Coordinates of C-alpha atoms in Angstrom, one line a residue:
M24 CA -0.5 0.0 0.4
K25 CA 2.7 2.4 0.8
R26 CA 3.2 3.3 -3.0
F27 CA -0.2 3.0 -4.1
L28 CA -0.4 6.7 -4.6
G29 CA 1.6 8.4 -7.6
V30 CA 3.4 12.4 -7.5
I31 CA 0.3 14.2 -9.1
A32 CA 1.5 15.3 -13.1
A33 CA 0.9 19.1 -12.5
S34 CA 2.8 22.4 -12.2
L35 CA 4.0 23.7 -8.6
L36 CA 3.9 26.5 -7.7
F37 CA 5.6 29.5 -5.8
A38 CA 5.5 32.0 -3.5
G39 CA 6.3 35.7 -4.0
C40 CA 5.6 38.1 -6.5
Q41 CA 5.4 35.4 -9.0
N42 CA 5.0 32.2 -9.8
Q43 CA 7.6 29.7 -11.1
T44 CA 7.2 26.6 -13.1
I45 CA 9.0 23.4 -11.7
D46 CA 11.5 23.3 -15.3
D47 CA 12.7 26.6 -13.7
V48 CA 15.0 25.0 -11.1
Q49 CA 17.6 23.8 -12.8
G50 CA 18.4 20.0 -13.3
I51 CA 14.9 18.6 -12.4
T52 CA 12.8 17.8 -15.6
D53 CA 10.4 15.6 -14.5
I54 CA 8.3 15.7 -11.7
S55 CA 5.9 12.1 -13.3
E56 CA 8.6 9.9 -11.2
A57 CA 6.8 9.0 -7.7
G58 CA 9.6 7.6 -4.8
W59 CA 11.5 11.4 -4.5
E60 CA 14.0 9.8 -1.4
V61 CA 14.0 12.8 1.4
E62 CA 17.9 13.6 2.2
S63 CA 19.0 13.4 5.1
F64 CA 19.6 16.1 7.3
D65 CA 19.8 17.3 10.8
F66 CA 18.6 20.0 12.8
I67 CA 17.3 21.7 15.2
D68 CA 14.1 22.4 16.5
Q69 CA 11.4 25.7 17.5
N70 CA 13.0 24.0 21.0
A71 CA 16.8 24.4 20.1
E72 CA 16.9 20.7 20.1
D73 CA 18.7 18.6 18.0
F74 CA 15.9 16.8 15.5
G75 CA 17.0 14.9 12.1
L76 CA 15.4 12.5 9.1
S77 CA 16.3 9.8 11.7
D78 CA 13.5 11.2 14.4
L79 CA 10.9 10.7 11.9
E80 CA 11.7 6.8 11.0
D81 CA 8.9 4.9 11.0
E82 CA 7.1 7.5 10.4
Y83 CA 4.9 9.3 7.8
W84 CA 4.9 13.2 7.9
I85 CA 3.4 16.7 5.7
A86 CA 5.6 19.2 5.1
N87 CA 6.4 22.1 3.9
F88 CA 8.3 25.3 3.2
I89 CA 7.5 28.0 5.5
F90 CA 9.3 31.7 6.8
T91 CA 8.2 33.7 9.6
S92 CA 8.6 37.5 8.4
C93 CA 6.7 36.0 4.6
P94 CA 4.8 39.1 3.4
T95 CA 3.0 37.0 0.7
V96 CA 1.4 32.9 1.1
C97 CA 2.7 31.4 4.5
N98 CA -0.1 33.7 5.5
T99 CA -2.9 31.2 3.9
M100 CA -0.1 28.2 3.4
T101 CA 0.1 28.0 8.0
P102 CA -3.9 28.7 8.7
N103 CA -4.2 25.2 6.2
M104 CA -1.5 23.4 7.4
V105 CA -3.8 24.1 11.0
D106 CA -6.5 23.3 10.0
L107 CA -5.3 19.8 8.0
Q108 CA -4.2 18.6 11.2
E109 CA -6.9 19.6 12.8
A110 CA -8.7 17.2 10.2
V111 CA -5.9 14.5 11.0
Q112 CA -6.1 14.9 14.2
S113 CA -10.1 14.1 14.4
Q114 CA -10.2 11.0 12.0
G115 CA -6.9 10.1 14.5
L116 CA -4.4 9.7 11.3
D117 CA -1.2 8.9 12.6
V118 CA 0.9 11.7 10.5
E119 CA 3.8 14.2 11.3
F120 CA 3.7 17.8 10.3
V121 CA 7.6 19.1 9.0
S122 CA 8.3 23.0 8.4
F123 CA 11.1 24.7 6.8
T124 CA 12.4 27.7 7.7
V125 CA 13.4 29.4 4.1
D126 CA 15.0 32.0 6.8
P127 CA 17.6 30.2 9.5
D128 CA 19.1 33.5 10.1
N129 CA 15.6 35.0 11.6
D130 CA 14.1 32.1 11.6
S131 CA 15.4 31.7 15.2
P132 CA 13.7 28.0 17.8
E133 CA 12.2 31.3 19.6
V134 CA 10.9 33.4 16.1
L135 CA 9.2 29.8 15.2
T136 CA 7.8 28.9 19.1
E137 CA 6.0 32.2 19.2
Y138 CA 4.8 31.8 14.9
A139 CA 3.2 28.3 16.2
T140 CA 1.6 30.1 19.1
N141 CA 0.1 32.4 17.3
Y142 CA -1.3 30.6 14.4
G143 CA -3.1 28.3 17.4
V144 CA -0.4 25.1 16.2
D145 CA 0.0 22.0 18.3
I146 CA 3.2 20.9 18.5
D147 CA 2.7 17.5 20.3
N148 CA 3.3 16.6 15.4
W149 CA 4.2 19.4 14.4
T150 CA 8.0 20.9 14.6
F151 CA 9.0 24.0 13.3
L152 CA 13.6 23.2 11.9
T153 CA 15.8 25.9 12.0
G154 CA 19.2 25.7 12.5
Y155 CA 21.3 25.4 9.2
S156 CA 22.7 28.1 6.1
D157 CA 20.4 29.6 2.8
E158 CA 22.4 27.5 1.0
T159 CA 22.0 23.7 3.0
I160 CA 17.9 24.4 2.9
Q161 CA 18.5 26.1 -0.5
E162 CA 19.8 22.1 -2.0
L163 CA 17.0 20.7 0.4
S164 CA 13.9 22.1 -1.8
E165 CA 15.6 22.1 -4.9
G166 CA 16.8 19.2 -4.3
S167 CA 14.6 16.4 -2.8
F168 CA 11.6 18.8 -2.6
R169 CA 11.8 19.5 -6.4
Q170 CA 10.9 23.8 -5.1
E171 CA 12.8 26.7 -6.3
L172 CA 13.8 28.6 -3.9
R173 CA 15.5 31.8 -3.3
D174 CA 15.6 35.9 -3.3
D175 CA 12.9 38.2 -4.5
P176 CA 15.4 40.5 -6.6
E177 CA 12.5 42.9 -6.8
G178 CA 11.2 43.3 -2.6
N179 CA 12.0 41.6 1.0
D180 CA 9.7 38.0 0.0
I181 CA 12.1 34.3 -0.5
I182 CA 10.2 32.9 -3.9
H183 CA 9.4 29.1 -2.4
G184 CA 7.7 26.5 -2.6
V185 CA 3.8 26.7 -1.8
N186 CA 3.5 22.6 -2.0
F187 CA 2.3 20.2 1.0
F188 CA 3.9 17.2 0.5
L189 CA 3.2 13.4 1.9
I190 CA 6.1 11.1 2.7
T191 CA 6.2 7.9 3.8
D192 CA 7.7 6.1 6.4
E193 CA 10.5 5.2 4.1
Q194 CA 11.9 8.8 3.6
E195 CA 10.2 8.8 0.1
I196 CA 7.7 11.8 -1.4
I197 CA 4.7 10.0 -2.9
R198 CA 2.8 13.1 -3.5
F199 CA 2.0 16.6 -3.0
Y200 CA -1.0 19.0 -2.5
D201 CA -1.3 22.8 -2.5
G202 CA -0.8 24.5 0.0
M203 CA -2.7 28.1 -1.0
N204 CA -6.3 25.7 -1.7
T205 CA -4.9 22.6 0.5
P206 CA -7.3 19.9 -0.6
I207 CA -7.9 18.5 3.1
N208 CA -10.7 15.7 2.4
E209 CA -8.6 14.2 -0.8
V210 CA -5.6 14.0 1.7
I211 CA -7.6 12.5 4.6
T212 CA -9.0 10.2 2.0
D213 CA -5.1 8.8 1.1
L214 CA -4.1 9.1 4.5
Q215 CA -6.9 6.6 5.0
Q216 CA -6.2 4.2 2.0
I217 CA -2.3 3.8 2.8
G218 CA -3.7 2.8 6.5
L219 CA -3.3 5.0 9.0

């Protein structure tokens, strides 16, 4: 059942002042392949404690990319993820949530904790990650998650992906969803079909 979901063949949307397609990411030409593997990482969480891919062993998880001073899409994405988290919990599904900041220089653990509190996040199963360089998060975003990440040359924004990614207990990305118009019922159905 773990591989029954295919990665949908559609253009990824990007945050910031303009939309980009996945074809704009150098070296990425095909988004129809299932089973993208998430590369290993070791960062810190909102409690300033070590957190890495090994902490998600044997877990299904949903990931996204945000930053706390985001002037645009994160103000929609994070409430959508909160709604998804509440729906998942109401169905008794065992899923972890992970948000990677794309602004690690400014998003300290303390800032991320305040951000989570302001949005009513249940941190029992939602982890916010920081503690890495801009280069490291760009490599993770554009490598494992097939999403462009760059500064906006026309403003104070950061161009980043707006998708929510479903990742298996074997650390494979098997589906992604539009974080701006999150199909919560579809996500719940997918998780139930997996058997969580």
